[in-house]
Short mmCIF file of C-alpha atoms and ligand atoms in Angstrom, two decimals:
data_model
loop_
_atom_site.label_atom_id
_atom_site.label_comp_id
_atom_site.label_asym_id
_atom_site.label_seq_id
_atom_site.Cartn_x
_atom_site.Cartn_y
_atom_site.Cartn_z
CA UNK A 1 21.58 -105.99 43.80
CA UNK A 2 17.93 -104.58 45.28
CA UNK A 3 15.41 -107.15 45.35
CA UNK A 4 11.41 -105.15 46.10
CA UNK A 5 13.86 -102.28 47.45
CA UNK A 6 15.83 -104.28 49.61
CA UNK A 7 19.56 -104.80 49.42
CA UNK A 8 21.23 -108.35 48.87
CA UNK A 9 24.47 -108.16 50.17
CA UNK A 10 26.38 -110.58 47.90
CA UNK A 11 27.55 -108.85 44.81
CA UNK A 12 28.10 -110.86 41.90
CA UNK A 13 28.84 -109.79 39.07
CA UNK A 14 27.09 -112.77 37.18
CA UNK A 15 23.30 -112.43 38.10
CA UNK A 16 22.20 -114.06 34.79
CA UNK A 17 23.61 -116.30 32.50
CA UNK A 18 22.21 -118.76 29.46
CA UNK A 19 22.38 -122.65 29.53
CA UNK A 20 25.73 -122.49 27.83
CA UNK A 21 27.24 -120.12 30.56
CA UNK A 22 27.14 -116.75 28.64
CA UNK A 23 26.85 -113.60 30.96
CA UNK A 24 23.69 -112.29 30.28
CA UNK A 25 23.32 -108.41 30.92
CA UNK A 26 20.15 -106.74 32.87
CA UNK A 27 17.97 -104.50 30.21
CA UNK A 28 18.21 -100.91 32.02
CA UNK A 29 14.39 -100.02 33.77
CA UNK A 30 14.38 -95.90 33.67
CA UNK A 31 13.85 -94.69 29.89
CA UNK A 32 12.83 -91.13 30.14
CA UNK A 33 14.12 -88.52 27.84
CA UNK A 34 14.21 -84.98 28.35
CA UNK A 35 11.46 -82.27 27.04
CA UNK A 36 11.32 -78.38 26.33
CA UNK A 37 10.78 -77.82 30.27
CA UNK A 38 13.89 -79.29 30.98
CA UNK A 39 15.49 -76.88 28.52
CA UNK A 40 14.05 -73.82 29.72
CA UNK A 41 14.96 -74.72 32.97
CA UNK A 42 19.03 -75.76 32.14
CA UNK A 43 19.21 -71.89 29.90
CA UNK A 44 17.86 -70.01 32.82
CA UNK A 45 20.70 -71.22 34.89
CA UNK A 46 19.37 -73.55 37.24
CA UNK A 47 20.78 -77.08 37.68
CA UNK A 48 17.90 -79.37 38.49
CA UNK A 49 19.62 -82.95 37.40
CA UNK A 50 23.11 -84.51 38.29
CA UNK A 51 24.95 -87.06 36.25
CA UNK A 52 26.17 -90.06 38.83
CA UNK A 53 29.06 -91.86 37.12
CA UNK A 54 31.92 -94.42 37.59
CA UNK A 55 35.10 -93.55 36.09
CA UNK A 56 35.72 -97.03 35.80
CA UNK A 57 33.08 -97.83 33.72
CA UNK A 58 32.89 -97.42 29.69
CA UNK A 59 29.15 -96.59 29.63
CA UNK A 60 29.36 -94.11 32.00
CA UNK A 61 32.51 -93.03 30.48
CA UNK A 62 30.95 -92.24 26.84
CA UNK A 63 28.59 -90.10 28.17
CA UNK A 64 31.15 -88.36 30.02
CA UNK A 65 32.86 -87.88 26.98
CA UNK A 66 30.16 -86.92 24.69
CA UNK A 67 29.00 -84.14 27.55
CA UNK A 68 32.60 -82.67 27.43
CA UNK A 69 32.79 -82.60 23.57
CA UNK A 70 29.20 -81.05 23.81
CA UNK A 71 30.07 -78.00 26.25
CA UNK A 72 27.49 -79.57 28.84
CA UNK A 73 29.72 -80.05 31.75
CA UNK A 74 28.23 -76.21 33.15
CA UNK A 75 24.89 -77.64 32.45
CA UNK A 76 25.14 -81.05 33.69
CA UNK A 77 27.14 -81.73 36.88
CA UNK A 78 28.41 -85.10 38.12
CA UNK A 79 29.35 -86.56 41.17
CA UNK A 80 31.40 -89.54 40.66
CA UNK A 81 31.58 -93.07 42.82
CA UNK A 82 35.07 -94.55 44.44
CA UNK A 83 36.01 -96.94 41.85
CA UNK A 84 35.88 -100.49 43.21
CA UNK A 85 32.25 -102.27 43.74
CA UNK A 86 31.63 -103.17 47.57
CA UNK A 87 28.91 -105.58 49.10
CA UNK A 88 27.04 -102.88 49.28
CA UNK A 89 27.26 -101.67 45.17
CA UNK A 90 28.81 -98.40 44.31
CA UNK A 91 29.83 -96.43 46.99
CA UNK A 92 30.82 -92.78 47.38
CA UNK A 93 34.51 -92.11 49.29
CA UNK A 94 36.99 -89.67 49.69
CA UNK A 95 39.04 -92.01 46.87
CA UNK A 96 41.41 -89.87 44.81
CA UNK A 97 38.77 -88.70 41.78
CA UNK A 98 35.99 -89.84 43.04
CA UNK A 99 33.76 -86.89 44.19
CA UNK A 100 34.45 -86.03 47.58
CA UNK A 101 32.07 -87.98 50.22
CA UNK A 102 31.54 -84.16 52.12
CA UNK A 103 29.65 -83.17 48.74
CA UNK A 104 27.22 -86.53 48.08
CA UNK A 105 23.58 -87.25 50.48
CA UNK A 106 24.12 -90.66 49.23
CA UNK A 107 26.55 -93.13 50.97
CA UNK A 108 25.62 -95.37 48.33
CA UNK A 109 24.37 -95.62 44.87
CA UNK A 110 21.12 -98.04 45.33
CA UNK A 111 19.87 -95.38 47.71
CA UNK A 112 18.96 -93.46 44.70
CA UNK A 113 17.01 -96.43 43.37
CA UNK A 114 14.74 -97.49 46.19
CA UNK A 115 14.44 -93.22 46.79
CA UNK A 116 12.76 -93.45 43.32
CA UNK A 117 11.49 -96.79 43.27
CA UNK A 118 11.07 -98.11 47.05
CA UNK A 119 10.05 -101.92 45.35
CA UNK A 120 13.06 -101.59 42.62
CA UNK A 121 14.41 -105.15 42.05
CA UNK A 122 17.46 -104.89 40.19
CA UNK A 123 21.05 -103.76 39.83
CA UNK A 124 22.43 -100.30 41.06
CA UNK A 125 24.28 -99.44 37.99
CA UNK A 126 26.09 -96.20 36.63
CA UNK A 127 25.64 -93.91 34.89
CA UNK A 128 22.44 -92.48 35.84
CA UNK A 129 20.54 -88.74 35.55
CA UNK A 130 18.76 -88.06 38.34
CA UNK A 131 16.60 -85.42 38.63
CA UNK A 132 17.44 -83.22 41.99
CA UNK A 133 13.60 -81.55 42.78
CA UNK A 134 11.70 -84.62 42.56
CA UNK A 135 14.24 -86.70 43.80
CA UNK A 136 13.68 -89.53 40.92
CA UNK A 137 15.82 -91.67 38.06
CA UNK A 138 15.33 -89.85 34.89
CA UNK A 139 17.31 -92.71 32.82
CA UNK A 140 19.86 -94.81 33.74
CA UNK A 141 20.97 -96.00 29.81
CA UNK A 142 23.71 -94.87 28.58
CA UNK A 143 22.35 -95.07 25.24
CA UNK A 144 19.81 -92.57 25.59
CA UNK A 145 21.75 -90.43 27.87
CA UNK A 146 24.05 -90.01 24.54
CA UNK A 147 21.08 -89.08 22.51
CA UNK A 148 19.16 -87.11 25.13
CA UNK A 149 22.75 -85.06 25.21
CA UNK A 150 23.43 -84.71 21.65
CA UNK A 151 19.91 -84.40 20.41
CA UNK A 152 17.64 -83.33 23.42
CA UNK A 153 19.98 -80.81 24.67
CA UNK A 154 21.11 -79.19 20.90
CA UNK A 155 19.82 -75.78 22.31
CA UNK A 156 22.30 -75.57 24.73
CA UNK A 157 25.80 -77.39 22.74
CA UNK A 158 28.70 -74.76 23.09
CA UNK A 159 30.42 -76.70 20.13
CA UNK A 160 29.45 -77.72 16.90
CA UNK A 161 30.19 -81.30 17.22
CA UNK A 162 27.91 -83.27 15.04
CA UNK A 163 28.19 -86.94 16.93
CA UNK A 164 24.98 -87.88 15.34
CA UNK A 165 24.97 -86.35 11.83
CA UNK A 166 21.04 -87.50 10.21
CA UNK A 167 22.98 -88.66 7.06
CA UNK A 168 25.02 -91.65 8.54
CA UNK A 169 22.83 -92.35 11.62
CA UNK A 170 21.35 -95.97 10.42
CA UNK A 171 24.90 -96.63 9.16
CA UNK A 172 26.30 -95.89 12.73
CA UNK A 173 23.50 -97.75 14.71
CA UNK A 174 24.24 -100.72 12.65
CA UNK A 175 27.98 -100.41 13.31
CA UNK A 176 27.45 -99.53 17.09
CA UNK A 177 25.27 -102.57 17.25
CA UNK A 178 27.63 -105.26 16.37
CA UNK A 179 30.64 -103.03 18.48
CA UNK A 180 28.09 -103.12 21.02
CA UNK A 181 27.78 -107.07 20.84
CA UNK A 182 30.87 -108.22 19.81
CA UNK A 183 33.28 -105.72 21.53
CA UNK A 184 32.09 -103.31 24.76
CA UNK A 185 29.90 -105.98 25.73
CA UNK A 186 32.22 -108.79 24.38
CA UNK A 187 34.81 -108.02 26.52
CA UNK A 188 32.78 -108.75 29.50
CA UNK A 189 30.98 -111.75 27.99
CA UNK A 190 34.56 -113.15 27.74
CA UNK A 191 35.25 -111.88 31.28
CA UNK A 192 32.25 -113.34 33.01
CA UNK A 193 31.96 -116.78 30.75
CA UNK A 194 30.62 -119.55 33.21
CA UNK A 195 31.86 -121.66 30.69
CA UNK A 196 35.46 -122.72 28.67
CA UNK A 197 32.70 -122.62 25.38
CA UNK A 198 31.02 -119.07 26.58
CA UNK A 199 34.44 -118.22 27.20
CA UNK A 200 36.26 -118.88 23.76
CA UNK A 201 33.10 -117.98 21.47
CA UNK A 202 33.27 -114.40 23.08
CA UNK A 203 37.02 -114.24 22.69
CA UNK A 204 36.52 -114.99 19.02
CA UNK A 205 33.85 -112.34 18.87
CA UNK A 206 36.39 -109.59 20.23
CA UNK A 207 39.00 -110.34 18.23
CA UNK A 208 37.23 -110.86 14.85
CA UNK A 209 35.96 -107.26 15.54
CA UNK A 210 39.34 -105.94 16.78
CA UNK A 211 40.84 -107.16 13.41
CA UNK A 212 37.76 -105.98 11.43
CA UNK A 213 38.15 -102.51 12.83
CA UNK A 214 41.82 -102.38 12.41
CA UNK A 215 41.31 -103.15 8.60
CA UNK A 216 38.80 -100.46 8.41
CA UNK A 217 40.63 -97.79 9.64
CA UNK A 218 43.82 -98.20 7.40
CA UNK A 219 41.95 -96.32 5.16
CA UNK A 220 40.14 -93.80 7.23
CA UNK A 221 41.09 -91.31 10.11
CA UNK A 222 38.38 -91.90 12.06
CA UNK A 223 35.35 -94.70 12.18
CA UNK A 224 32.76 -92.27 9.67
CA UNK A 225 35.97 -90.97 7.61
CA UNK A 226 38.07 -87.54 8.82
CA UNK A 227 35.32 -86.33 11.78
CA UNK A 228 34.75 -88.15 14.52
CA UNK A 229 31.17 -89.92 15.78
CA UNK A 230 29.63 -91.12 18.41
CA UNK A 231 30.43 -94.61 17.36
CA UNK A 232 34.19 -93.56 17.76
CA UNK A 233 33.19 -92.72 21.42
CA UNK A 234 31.89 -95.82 21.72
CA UNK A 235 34.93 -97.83 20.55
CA UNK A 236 37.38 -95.70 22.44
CA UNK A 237 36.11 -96.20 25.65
CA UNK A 238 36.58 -99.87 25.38
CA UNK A 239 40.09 -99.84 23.67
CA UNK A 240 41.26 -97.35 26.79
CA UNK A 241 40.46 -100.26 29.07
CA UNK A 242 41.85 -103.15 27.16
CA UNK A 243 45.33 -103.28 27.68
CA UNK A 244 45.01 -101.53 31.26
CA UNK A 245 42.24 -104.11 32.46
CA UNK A 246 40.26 -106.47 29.84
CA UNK A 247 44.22 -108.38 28.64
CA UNK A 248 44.55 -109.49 32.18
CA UNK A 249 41.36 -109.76 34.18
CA UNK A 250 39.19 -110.82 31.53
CA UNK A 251 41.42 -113.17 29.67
CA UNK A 252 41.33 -111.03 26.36
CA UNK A 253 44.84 -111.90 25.37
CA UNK A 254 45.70 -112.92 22.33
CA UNK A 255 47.23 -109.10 21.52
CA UNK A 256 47.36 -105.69 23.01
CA UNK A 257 45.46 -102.65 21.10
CA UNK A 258 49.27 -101.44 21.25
CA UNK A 259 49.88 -104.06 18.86
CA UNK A 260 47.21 -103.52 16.19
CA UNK A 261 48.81 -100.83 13.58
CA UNK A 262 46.00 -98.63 12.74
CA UNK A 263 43.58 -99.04 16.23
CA UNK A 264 46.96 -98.49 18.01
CA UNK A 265 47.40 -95.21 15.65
CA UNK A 266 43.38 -94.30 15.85
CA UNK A 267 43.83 -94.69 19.51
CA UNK A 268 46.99 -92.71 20.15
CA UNK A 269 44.86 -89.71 18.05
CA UNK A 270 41.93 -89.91 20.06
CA UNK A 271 43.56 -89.82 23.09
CA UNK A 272 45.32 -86.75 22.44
CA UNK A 273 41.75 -84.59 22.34
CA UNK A 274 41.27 -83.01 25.77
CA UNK A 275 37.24 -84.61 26.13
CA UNK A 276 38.71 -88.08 25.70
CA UNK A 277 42.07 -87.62 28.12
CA UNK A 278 40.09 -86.03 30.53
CA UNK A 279 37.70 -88.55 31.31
CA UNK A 280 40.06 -91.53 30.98
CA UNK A 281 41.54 -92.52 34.59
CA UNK A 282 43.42 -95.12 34.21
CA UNK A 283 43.86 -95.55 38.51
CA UNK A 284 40.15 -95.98 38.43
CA UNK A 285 40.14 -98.12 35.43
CA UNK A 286 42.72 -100.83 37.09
CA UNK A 287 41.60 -100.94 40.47
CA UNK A 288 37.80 -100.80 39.42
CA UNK A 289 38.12 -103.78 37.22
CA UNK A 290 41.10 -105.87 39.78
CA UNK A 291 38.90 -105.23 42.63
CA UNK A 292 35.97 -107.08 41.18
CA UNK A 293 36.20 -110.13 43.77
CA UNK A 294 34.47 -113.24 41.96
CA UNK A 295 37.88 -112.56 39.06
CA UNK A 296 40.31 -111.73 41.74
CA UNK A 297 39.51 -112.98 44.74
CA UNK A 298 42.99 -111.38 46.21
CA UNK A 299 42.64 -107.98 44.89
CA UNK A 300 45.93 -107.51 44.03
CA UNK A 301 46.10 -104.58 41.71
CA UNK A 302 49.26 -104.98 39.04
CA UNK A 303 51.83 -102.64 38.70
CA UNK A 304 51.77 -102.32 35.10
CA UNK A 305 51.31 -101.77 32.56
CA UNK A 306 53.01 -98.71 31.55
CA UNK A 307 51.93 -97.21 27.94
CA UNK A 308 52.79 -94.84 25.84
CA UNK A 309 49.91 -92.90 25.75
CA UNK A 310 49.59 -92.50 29.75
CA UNK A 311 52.20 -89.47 28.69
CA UNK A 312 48.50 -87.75 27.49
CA UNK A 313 46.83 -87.96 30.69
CA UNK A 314 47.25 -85.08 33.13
N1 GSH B 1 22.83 -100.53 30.19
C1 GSH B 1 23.58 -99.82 31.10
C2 GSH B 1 24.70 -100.68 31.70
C3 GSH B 1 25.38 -99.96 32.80
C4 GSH B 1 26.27 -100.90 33.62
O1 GSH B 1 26.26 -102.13 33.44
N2 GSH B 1 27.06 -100.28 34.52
C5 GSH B 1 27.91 -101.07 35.40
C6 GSH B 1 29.28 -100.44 35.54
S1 GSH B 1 30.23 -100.50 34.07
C7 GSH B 1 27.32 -101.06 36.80
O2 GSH B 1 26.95 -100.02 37.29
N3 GSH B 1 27.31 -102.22 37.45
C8 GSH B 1 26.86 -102.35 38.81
C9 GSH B 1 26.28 -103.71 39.07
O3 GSH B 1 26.28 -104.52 38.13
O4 GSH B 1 25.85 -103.94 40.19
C10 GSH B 1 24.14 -98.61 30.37
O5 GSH B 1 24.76 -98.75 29.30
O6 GSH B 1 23.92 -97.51 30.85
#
């Protein structure tokens, strides 16, 4: 992490935790969203911001997602890091899907911090919109990135997705909160426990929403009912990485999505839309998450597993 703009070398992924050993995860520090400007400037053609994103990682990923479903990859480019974390944070290499290290000025990703904050004390984390001309973090939450694409940048949607419809949005905030809590984060509060009791009370918290979820959509195609959300982005992009990475490396075992009936059905129908398959790398997902030293201090990648819905993936 940067501490007053200077780089610490020893990544951990644990930089904060509670008295009872429960990862505790940094608030994000650049909250801009975009304005008209920005709007004129994106329909006249020019590019002024870049996307920098981790395939590995599920909050980049749902951005990713919602900017395919959206028709803003034209608008919106991205350069993408190698996916394991080095002493050094993110780092940009000729790894197979990352973006080619010939086509980034960066070598690594805190260089865009301390270029827009020179005293930034925190962690270099993905994803992140940074603005080209002024050579500054617009946001770096993947949160508002998902509303600044859906909402700020309507004007320029080539699709009529409505991820964000007015008439169930407190109904979806209040469901992505506790999937937020329980599940995306959950995952890694069970992964990153300091603690046999942080450990178990976050495994709890995953499964009691995996089952929950699984219950609710035995009834329903999707999370909403038969079109999809952005709370179904939200979801997916943490049930693509379970089997692959969370089962093994963070100790989320006591069943595979594979082996819930109607997530394993949800999943398998998500999967099969070209926005979600194309943004799920399941290479960067394993050796992302195995690489992470502090879980596996070897970093042996496994083999396996093989699924079924790999066959999707191009
Ligand atoms: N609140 C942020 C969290 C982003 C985040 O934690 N990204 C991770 C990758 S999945 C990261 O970049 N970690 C680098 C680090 O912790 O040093 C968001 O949702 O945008």
């Amino acid at each position: 992490m940067l501490v007053n703009g200077q780089w610490q070398r020893e990544w951990n992924p644990v930089q904060k935790q509670d008295k009872q050993g429960r990862f505790i995860r940094q608030t994000s520090s650049f909250r801009t969203r975009f304005d008209t400007s920005a709007i004129t400037q994106l329909s006249r053609g020019e590019r002024p911001y870049t996307l920098y994103v981790a395939l590995i990682c599920p909050w980049a990923t749902r951005v990713l997602i919602a900017r395919s479903l959206l028709g803003l990859e034209d608008a919106l480019p991205i350069k993408i890091v190698a996916p394991a974390i080095t002493d050094y944070g993110w780092e940009f290499s000729d790894f197979p899907g990352a973006t080619p290290k010939a086509e980034v000025a960066f070598n690594y990703m805190h260089e865009l911090y301390t270029l827009s904050d020179p005293h930034f004390t925190g962690r270099a984390t993905v994803p992140l919109l940074w603005d080209n001309t002024q050579r500054i973090i617009v946001n770096n939450e993947s949160a508002d990135l998902l509303a600044i694409l859906n909402d700020d940048l309507r004007p320029l949607h080539q699709s009529h997705y409505q991820l964000r419809p007015e008439q169930q949005r407190s109904e979806m905030e209040a469901l992505n909160q506790r999937i937020y809590s329980q599940l995306n984060n959950g995952v890694y509060q069970a992964g990153f426990a300091q603690s046999q009791h942080a450990y178990i009370e976050a495994y709890t918290h995953v499964f009691a929403m995996l089952d929950e979820l699984d219950n609710r959509l035995a009834s329903r195609r999707y999370l909403f009912g038969d079109r999809f959300t952005e709370s179904d982005i939200r979801l997916f992009v943490t049930l693509a990485r379970f089997d692959v990475a969370y089962y093994g490396i963070f100790k989320t075992n006591r069943q595979r999505i594979a082996d819930f009936a109607h997530l394993n059905r949800y999943f398998h129908d998500l999967i099969q839309i070209d926005a979600f398959a194309k943004n799920t790398n399941v290479e960067h997902i394993k050796v992302g998450y195995y690489s992470i030293k502090a879980l596996n201090p070897t970093q042996i990648i496994p083999q396996g597993p093989k699924l079924d819905w790999f066959k999707y993936l191009s």
